[in-house]
Coordinates of C-alpha atoms and ligand atoms in Angstrom, one line a residue:
X217 CA -56.0 8.7 -15.3
X218 CA -58.6 6.4 -13.8
X219 CA -57.4 3.2 -12.2
X220 CA -59.7 0.6 -10.6
X221 CA -58.0 -1.3 -7.8
X222 CA -59.5 -4.7 -6.9
X223 CA -58.7 -6.4 -3.6
X224 CA -59.5 -10.1 -3.7
X225 CA -60.1 -12.1 -0.5
X226 CA -60.9 -15.7 -0.2
X227 CA -64.6 -14.8 0.0
X228 CA -64.7 -11.1 -0.8
X229 CA -64.1 -8.6 -3.5
X230 CA -63.4 -4.9 -2.8
X231 CA -63.0 -2.2 -5.4
X232 CA -61.8 1.4 -5.4
X233 CA -61.8 3.7 -8.5
X234 CA -59.0 6.2 -8.2
X235 CA -58.4 9.4 -10.1
X236 CA -54.6 9.6 -10.3
X237 CA -52.4 11.4 -9.5
X238 CA -54.9 13.4 -7.4
X239 CA -55.5 10.1 -5.5
X240 CA -59.2 10.9 -5.3
X241 CA -61.6 7.9 -4.8
X242 CA -64.5 8.3 -7.2
X243 CA -66.4 5.1 -6.3
X244 CA -66.0 2.1 -4.2
X245 CA -67.7 -1.2 -3.7
X246 CA -67.5 -4.5 -1.8
X247 CA -69.0 -7.9 -2.1
X248 CA -68.8 -10.1 0.9
X249 CA -69.6 -13.8 1.1
X250 CA -68.9 -14.5 -2.5
X251 CA -70.0 -18.1 -3.4
X252 CA -73.1 -17.9 -1.2
X253 CA -76.8 -17.0 -1.6
X254 CA -76.7 -14.6 1.3
X255 CA -74.0 -12.3 0.0
X256 CA -73.8 -8.6 0.8
X257 CA -73.0 -6.0 -1.8
X258 CA -72.4 -2.3 -1.1
X259 CA -71.5 0.5 -3.5
X260 CA -70.9 4.2 -3.2
X261 CA -70.3 6.8 -5.8
X262 CA -68.4 9.5 -4.0
X263 CA -69.0 12.0 -6.9
X264 CA -72.7 12.2 -6.6
X265 CA -73.3 10.6 -3.2
X266 CA -75.2 7.6 -4.6
X267 CA -75.0 4.6 -2.2
X268 CA -76.6 1.2 -2.1
X269 CA -76.4 -1.9 0.0
X270 CA -77.9 -5.2 -1.1
X271 CA -78.2 -8.0 1.5
X272 CA -79.1 -11.6 1.0
X273 CA -78.3 -11.7 -2.7
X274 CA -77.0 -14.6 -4.6
X275 CA -73.4 -14.2 -5.8
X276 CA -72.4 -17.7 -6.8
X277 CA -68.8 -16.8 -7.9
X278 CA -66.3 -14.0 -8.7
X279 CA -67.8 -13.6 -12.2
X280 CA -71.2 -12.5 -10.8
X281 CA -69.4 -10.4 -8.1
X282 CA -67.4 -8.5 -10.7
X283 CA -70.3 -8.1 -13.1
X284 CA -72.5 -6.6 -10.3
X285 CA -69.9 -4.0 -9.5
X286 CA -69.3 -3.1 -13.1
X287 CA -73.0 -2.7 -13.6
X288 CA -73.2 -0.1 -10.8
X289 CA -70.0 1.6 -12.0
X290 CA -71.6 2.2 -15.4
X291 CA -75.2 2.6 -14.2
X292 CA -77.2 5.7 -15.2
X293 CA -77.8 6.9 -11.6
X294 CA -75.0 5.0 -9.8
X295 CA -72.3 5.3 -12.4
X296 CA -68.9 7.0 -11.8
X297 CA -67.9 6.2 -15.4
X298 CA -69.8 7.1 -18.5
X299 CA -68.1 4.3 -20.4
X300 CA -65.3 1.8 -19.9
X301 CA -63.1 3.9 -22.2
X302 CA -62.5 6.3 -19.3
X303 CA -60.8 3.5 -17.4
X304 CA -57.0 3.1 -17.9
X305 CA -56.2 0.0 -15.9
X306 CA -57.3 -2.4 -13.4
X307 CA -54.8 -3.1 -10.6
X308 CA -54.5 -6.1 -8.3
X309 CA -52.6 -6.5 -5.0
X310 CA -51.3 -9.9 -6.2
X311 CA -49.1 -11.9 -3.9
X312 CA -46.5 -13.7 -5.8
X313 CA -45.6 -15.4 -9.1
X314 CA -42.6 -17.6 -10.0
X315 CA -40.1 -15.4 -11.8
X316 CA -42.3 -12.2 -11.7
X317 CA -41.5 -10.2 -8.6
X318 CA -42.3 -6.7 -9.7
X319 CA -45.2 -4.9 -11.4
X320 CA -46.5 -6.8 -14.4
X321 CA -49.3 -6.8 -16.9
X322 CA -51.3 -9.9 -16.2
X323 CA -50.8 -12.0 -19.2
X324 CA -51.5 -15.8 -19.4
X325 CA -47.8 -16.4 -18.8
X326 CA -47.9 -14.3 -15.6
X327 CA -51.1 -16.2 -14.4
X328 CA -49.3 -19.5 -15.1
X329 CA -46.4 -18.2 -13.0
X330 CA -48.9 -17.4 -10.2
X331 CA -50.3 -20.9 -10.5
X332 CA -46.8 -22.4 -10.2
X333 CA -46.5 -20.7 -6.7
X334 CA -49.9 -21.8 -5.4
X335 CA -48.1 -24.1 -2.9
X336 CA -46.2 -21.1 -1.5
X337 CA -49.4 -18.9 -1.2
X338 CA -52.2 -21.4 -1.1
X339 CA -54.7 -19.0 0.5
X340 CA -53.9 -16.0 -1.7
X341 CA -53.1 -17.0 -5.3
X342 CA -56.1 -19.1 -6.3
X343 CA -58.8 -16.4 -5.6
X344 CA -56.6 -13.8 -7.4
X345 CA -56.1 -16.0 -10.4
X346 CA -59.9 -16.6 -10.7
X347 CA -60.8 -13.0 -10.2
X348 CA -58.2 -11.8 -12.7
X349 CA -59.5 -14.3 -15.3
X350 CA -63.0 -12.9 -14.8
X351 CA -61.9 -9.3 -15.3
X352 CA -59.8 -10.3 -18.4
X353 CA -62.9 -11.9 -20.0
X354 CA -65.2 -9.0 -19.1
X355 CA -62.8 -6.2 -20.0
X356 CA -60.5 -7.8 -22.7
X357 CA -59.1 -4.4 -23.9
X358 CA -58.1 -3.1 -20.5
X359 CA -54.6 -3.2 -19.0
X360 CA -54.7 -5.6 -16.1
X361 CA -51.7 -5.0 -13.7
X362 CA -50.5 -7.1 -10.9
X363 CA -48.6 -5.2 -8.3
X364 CA -47.0 -8.2 -6.7
X365 CA -46.5 -7.9 -2.9
X366 CA -42.9 -8.8 -3.6
X367 CA -42.4 -5.8 -5.9
X368 CA -41.3 -3.2 -3.4
X369 CA -38.6 -5.6 -2.1
X370 CA -36.8 -6.3 -5.4
X371 CA -34.3 -3.5 -4.3
X372 CA -33.0 -5.6 -1.3
X373 CA -29.4 -6.5 -2.0
X374 CA -28.8 -10.2 -2.9
X375 CA -26.5 -10.7 0.1
X376 CA -29.6 -10.1 2.3
X377 CA -32.1 -12.0 0.2
X378 CA -30.1 -15.2 -0.1
X379 CA -30.6 -18.0 2.4
X380 CA -27.3 -19.8 3.1
X381 CA -28.4 -22.9 1.2
X382 CA -27.0 -24.6 -1.9
X383 CA -26.9 -21.8 -4.5
X384 CA -28.5 -24.0 -7.1
X385 CA -31.7 -24.0 -5.0
X386 CA -31.9 -20.3 -5.5
X387 CA -31.1 -20.7 -9.3
X388 CA -33.4 -23.7 -9.9
X389 CA -36.3 -23.1 -7.5
X390 CA -36.0 -19.4 -6.7
X391 CA -35.6 -20.0 -3.0
X392 CA -34.7 -16.7 -1.4
X393 CA -36.3 -14.0 0.8
X394 CA -38.9 -12.3 -1.3
X395 CA -40.8 -10.1 1.1
X396 CA -44.5 -9.1 1.1
X397 CA -46.7 -6.2 2.2
X398 CA -45.1 -4.2 -0.6
X399 CA -48.2 -2.1 -1.2
X400 CA -48.3 -1.1 2.4
X401 CA -44.6 -0.4 3.0
X402 CA -44.4 1.4 -0.4
X403 CA -47.3 3.6 0.6
X404 CA -45.6 4.4 4.0
X405 CA -42.3 5.2 2.2
X406 CA -44.1 7.7 0.0
X407 CA -45.8 9.3 3.1
X408 CA -42.4 9.7 4.7
X409 CA -40.8 11.1 1.5
X410 CA -43.5 13.7 1.4
X411 CA -42.4 14.8 4.9
X412 CA -38.7 14.2 4.8
X413 CA -37.6 14.6 1.2
X414 CA -35.5 12.1 -0.7
X415 CA -33.0 11.0 2.0
X416 CA -34.2 9.1 5.0
X417 CA -33.8 5.9 7.0
X418 CA -37.2 4.4 7.9
X419 CA -38.4 1.3 9.6
X420 CA -42.0 0.5 8.7
X421 CA -43.8 -1.9 11.0
X422 CA -47.0 -3.2 9.3
X423 CA -48.7 -5.3 12.0
X424 CA -52.1 -6.8 11.4
X425 CA -53.4 -10.3 10.9
X426 CA -50.1 -10.7 9.1
X427 CA -47.1 -8.6 10.1
X428 CA -43.8 -7.5 8.6
X429 CA -41.1 -5.1 9.4
X430 CA -39.3 -3.3 6.6
X431 CA -36.1 -1.4 6.5
X432 CA -36.3 1.5 4.0
X433 CA -33.5 3.7 2.8
X434 CA -34.4 6.8 0.7
X435 CA -37.7 5.3 -0.3
X436 CA -36.4 1.8 -1.2
X437 CA -36.8 -1.5 0.7
X438 CA -33.4 -2.7 1.8
X439 CA -34.5 -5.6 4.1
X440 CA -37.7 -7.1 5.4
X441 CA -38.8 -9.7 7.9
X442 CA -40.9 -11.8 5.5
X443 CA -38.9 -14.5 3.7
X444 CA -39.8 -16.9 0.8
X445 CA -43.3 -17.4 2.0
X446 CA -45.7 -15.5 4.2
X447 CA -45.0 -17.9 7.0
X448 CA -41.8 -16.2 8.3
X449 CA -40.8 -13.0 10.2
X450 CA -42.6 -11.8 13.3
X451 CA -45.5 -13.9 14.7
X452 CA -48.8 -13.4 12.8
X453 CA -52.4 -13.8 14.1
X454 CA -52.3 -17.6 13.7
X455 CA -49.1 -18.3 11.8
X456 CA -45.7 -19.0 13.4
X457 CA -43.3 -16.5 11.8
X458 CA -39.6 -17.4 12.0
X459 CA -39.0 -21.0 12.8
X460 CA -35.9 -23.3 12.8
X461 CA -36.4 -25.6 9.8
X462 CA -35.3 -28.6 11.8
X463 CA -38.3 -28.4 14.0
X464 CA -40.2 -30.0 11.1
X465 CA -38.2 -33.2 10.7
X466 CA -37.9 -33.5 14.4
X467 CA -41.7 -33.4 14.9
X468 CA -42.1 -35.9 12.0
X469 CA -39.7 -38.2 13.9
X470 CA -42.0 -37.8 17.0
X471 CA -45.0 -39.2 15.0
X472 CA -46.7 -36.0 13.9
X473 CA -47.9 -36.0 10.3
X474 CA -46.9 -33.3 7.8
X475 CA -50.5 -31.9 7.6
X476 CA -50.6 -31.7 11.4
X477 CA -47.3 -29.9 11.5
X478 CA -48.3 -27.5 8.7
X479 CA -51.6 -26.8 10.5
X480 CA -49.6 -26.0 13.7
X481 CA -47.3 -23.6 11.8
X482 CA -49.9 -22.1 9.5
X483 CA -53.2 -22.1 11.3
X484 CA -52.7 -22.7 15.0
X485 CA -49.5 -20.8 15.5
X486 CA -48.7 -17.1 16.1
X487 CA -50.6 -15.2 18.7
X488 CA -53.2 -17.9 18.8
X489 CA -50.6 -20.6 19.3
X490 CA -48.9 -19.0 22.3
X491 CA -52.0 -17.6 23.9
X492 CA -54.1 -20.7 23.3
X493 CA -57.0 -18.2 23.3
X494 CA -57.6 -16.2 20.1
X495 CA -55.9 -14.9 16.9
X496 CA -57.3 -11.4 17.7
X497 CA -55.0 -9.2 19.7
X498 CA -57.9 -7.4 21.2
X499 CA -59.1 -10.6 23.0
X500 CA -55.5 -11.4 24.0
X501 CA -55.0 -7.9 25.5
X502 CA -58.3 -8.2 27.4
X503 CA -57.3 -11.6 28.8
X504 CA -53.8 -10.3 29.8
X505 CA -55.5 -7.4 31.7
X506 CA -57.4 -10.0 33.7
X507 CA -54.2 -11.9 34.6
X508 CA -54.0 -14.6 31.9
X509 CA -50.3 -15.4 31.9
X510 CA -50.3 -17.1 28.4
X511 CA -52.0 -14.1 26.9
X512 CA -49.4 -11.8 28.4
X513 CA -46.7 -14.2 27.1
X514 CA -48.1 -14.0 23.6
X515 CA -48.0 -10.2 23.6
X516 CA -44.4 -10.3 25.0
X517 CA -43.3 -12.8 22.4
X518 CA -44.8 -10.7 19.6
X519 CA -43.1 -7.5 20.9
X520 CA -39.7 -9.2 21.3
X521 CA -39.8 -10.3 17.7
X522 CA -40.6 -6.7 16.6
X523 CA -37.8 -5.3 18.8
X524 CA -35.4 -7.9 17.4
X525 CA -36.1 -6.8 13.8
X526 CA -36.0 -3.1 14.6
X527 CA -32.6 -3.5 16.2
X528 CA -31.2 -5.6 13.4
X529 CA -32.6 -3.2 10.7
X530 CA -31.3 -0.1 12.5
X531 CA -27.8 -1.6 12.3
X532 CA -28.2 -2.5 8.6
X533 CA -29.5 1.0 7.9
X534 CA -26.7 2.6 9.9
X535 CA -29.4 4.5 12.0
X536 CA -33.1 5.3 12.0
X537 CA -34.8 8.6 11.4
X538 CA -38.4 7.4 11.3
X539 CA -40.2 4.5 12.9
X540 CA -43.8 4.0 11.7
X541 CA -46.5 1.7 13.0
X542 CA -49.3 0.7 10.7
X543 CA -51.8 -2.1 10.1
X544 CA -54.6 -3.1 12.5
X545 CA -52.3 -3.7 15.4
X546 CA -49.8 -0.9 14.6
X547 CA -52.6 1.6 14.3
X548 CA -54.6 0.5 17.3
X549 CA -52.6 -1.3 20.0
X550 CA -51.4 1.3 22.5
X551 CA -49.9 -1.6 24.5
X552 CA -47.8 -3.1 21.7
X553 CA -46.5 0.4 20.7
X554 CA -45.6 1.2 24.3
X555 CA -43.9 -2.2 24.9
X556 CA -41.8 -1.9 21.7
X557 CA -40.9 1.8 21.9
X558 CA -40.0 1.9 25.6
X559 CA -37.2 -0.5 24.8
X560 CA -35.7 1.5 22.0
X561 CA -34.1 4.4 23.9
X562 CA -30.7 2.9 23.0
X563 CA -31.6 3.5 19.3
X564 CA -32.6 7.1 19.8
X565 CA -36.3 6.7 20.4
X566 CA -37.6 9.2 23.0
X567 CA -41.0 7.8 23.5
X568 CA -43.9 9.9 24.6
X569 CA -46.2 7.5 26.5
X570 CA -48.9 10.1 27.1
X571 CA -49.1 11.0 23.4
X572 CA -49.3 7.3 22.6
X573 CA -52.1 6.7 25.0
X574 CA -54.1 9.8 23.8
X575 CA -53.6 9.3 20.1
X576 CA -56.7 9.1 17.9
X577 CA -56.0 8.0 14.4
X578 CA -52.6 9.1 13.1
X579 CA -49.9 11.2 14.8
X580 CA -46.5 11.4 16.5
X581 CA -45.8 9.3 19.6
X582 CA -42.1 10.4 20.1
X583 CA -41.2 13.3 22.2
X584 CA -40.3 16.6 20.6
X585 CA -36.6 16.6 19.7
X586 CA -36.4 12.8 19.7
X587 CA -33.6 11.7 17.3
X588 CA -36.1 9.2 15.9
X589 CA -39.6 10.4 14.9
X590 CA -42.1 7.7 15.7
X591 CA -45.4 7.9 13.9
X592 CA -48.6 6.0 13.7
X593 CA -49.9 6.2 10.1
X594 CA -52.9 4.4 8.7
X595 CA -51.9 2.3 5.7
X596 CA -53.7 2.6 2.4
X597 CA -52.7 -0.4 0.2
X598 CA -55.2 0.3 -2.5
X599 CA -53.8 3.8 -3.0
X600 CA -50.3 2.2 -3.0
X601 CA -51.4 0.1 -5.9
X602 CA -52.9 3.0 -7.8
X603 CA -49.7 5.1 -7.2
X604 CA -47.5 2.2 -8.4
X605 CA -49.5 1.8 -11.6
X606 CA -49.6 5.5 -12.2
X607 CA -45.8 5.7 -11.7
X608 CA -45.2 2.7 -14.0
X609 CA -47.7 3.5 -16.8
X610 CA -48.2 7.3 -16.7
X611 CA -51.1 7.9 -19.1
X612 CA -49.4 5.8 -21.7
X613 CA -51.8 4.8 -24.4
X614 CA -52.7 1.1 -24.4
X615 CA -51.2 -0.8 -27.3
Ligands
ADP702 P1 -55.3 -7.9 8.0 O1 -53.8 -8.2 8.1 O2 -56.1 -9.2 8.1 O3 -55.6 -7.0 7.0 P2 -55.6 -5.8 10.0 O4 -54.5 -5.0 9.5 O5 -57.0 -5.3 9.8 O6 -55.6 -7.3 9.4 O7 -55.4 -6.1 11.5 C1 -56.1 -7.0 12.3 C2 -55.5 -7.1 13.6 O8 -55.5 -5.8 14.3 C3 -56.3 -8.1 14.5 O9 -55.4 -9.0 15.1 C4 -56.8 -7.2 15.6 O10 -56.8 -7.8 16.8 C5 -55.9 -6.0 15.6 N1 -56.5 -4.8 16.2 C6 -57.5 -4.1 15.7 N2 -57.9 -3.1 16.6 C7 -57.2 -3.3 17.7 C8 -57.1 -2.7 19.0 N3 -57.9 -1.7 19.3 N4 -56.2 -3.1 19.9 C9 -55.4 -4.2 19.6 N5 -55.4 -4.8 18.4 C10 -56.3 -4.4 17.5

């Protein structure tokens, strides 16, 4: 079953064509700088080795970006497909839609529900809506599937999802903890299931430009640090994470405007906000090494939030068998992993500092015999989407 996964950024389109369930990538492509006349397009057919990179081309919008990729996908020399009939579905790592929190075919109703939540995900939903409409118009007979980032978290019990607010706000507006990074945490859960079997208690730490911690029991999400929006949980690159709601009316009373406050929370917060330096942890670690106190404080604040969630989630899970670090920070920051793990001996983590320092790529950073196995695993969200679609629509003929 061939599944095309499209990852839509605010100025980029990335594609991977998967053969499922073998999880083999047959072709991949990327258009950067969509909307400009100096766009970059790259394409690779992994079946026959064909590769091409075009620089300085005009890609005025998503429609042209998608058409370009499809042309290569079907091209005589470049093509990984003989015809579109071979393709079963196109999958998208969509973020959220009002009332649709799982895996859904992207009908006009679902797209309208994504539009309804543009105010909750202003940077993510508009480009996805546009790109999906382009795909729907170019491939009207194909199954378009949205694997909403909230999907993996629909298994969280209501008592953990609810905010202690008037219950009608949950009923009327859907205000509750929804959770995100579902494709990544779901992929990590499948990786652990492949090692551990069906029964396991896992805490997955996806830490990148955005970060979230997820408690997973027997493959299912049972809690996560993200809430209703992507503005909550642990600090992010430039977004605040958890915040007392009353900070907002207080700052308004002090004369700040709502746009100024939202900019502080959503663009000038997080690692950037505390360090005052950069939203990139590499820069912050370098500054901290040179003695910059605010940089060191930003790293500590980030690690404290991660530790707080790991502790809380271990209690909720009633123990922890596996702790996994993934995402740009989780996979690469030796310092963050050390600062976090060295504080978790009380939870059964016997940390192997030398293994952590020497690790290249993926591997184990707990000592042999540690009650908790600590792993660094690269995430693969695109494969997570393809796996989800394959599990949900296994080679079922399209209506
Ligand atoms: P996104 O969430 O945007 O997909 P990534 O998962 O790629 O982002 O993670 C990006 C983050 O990973 C950046 O903040 C970057 O600083 C951090 N990162 C990447 N490499 C390293 C490294 N070697 N050391 C510390 N942080 C790193």
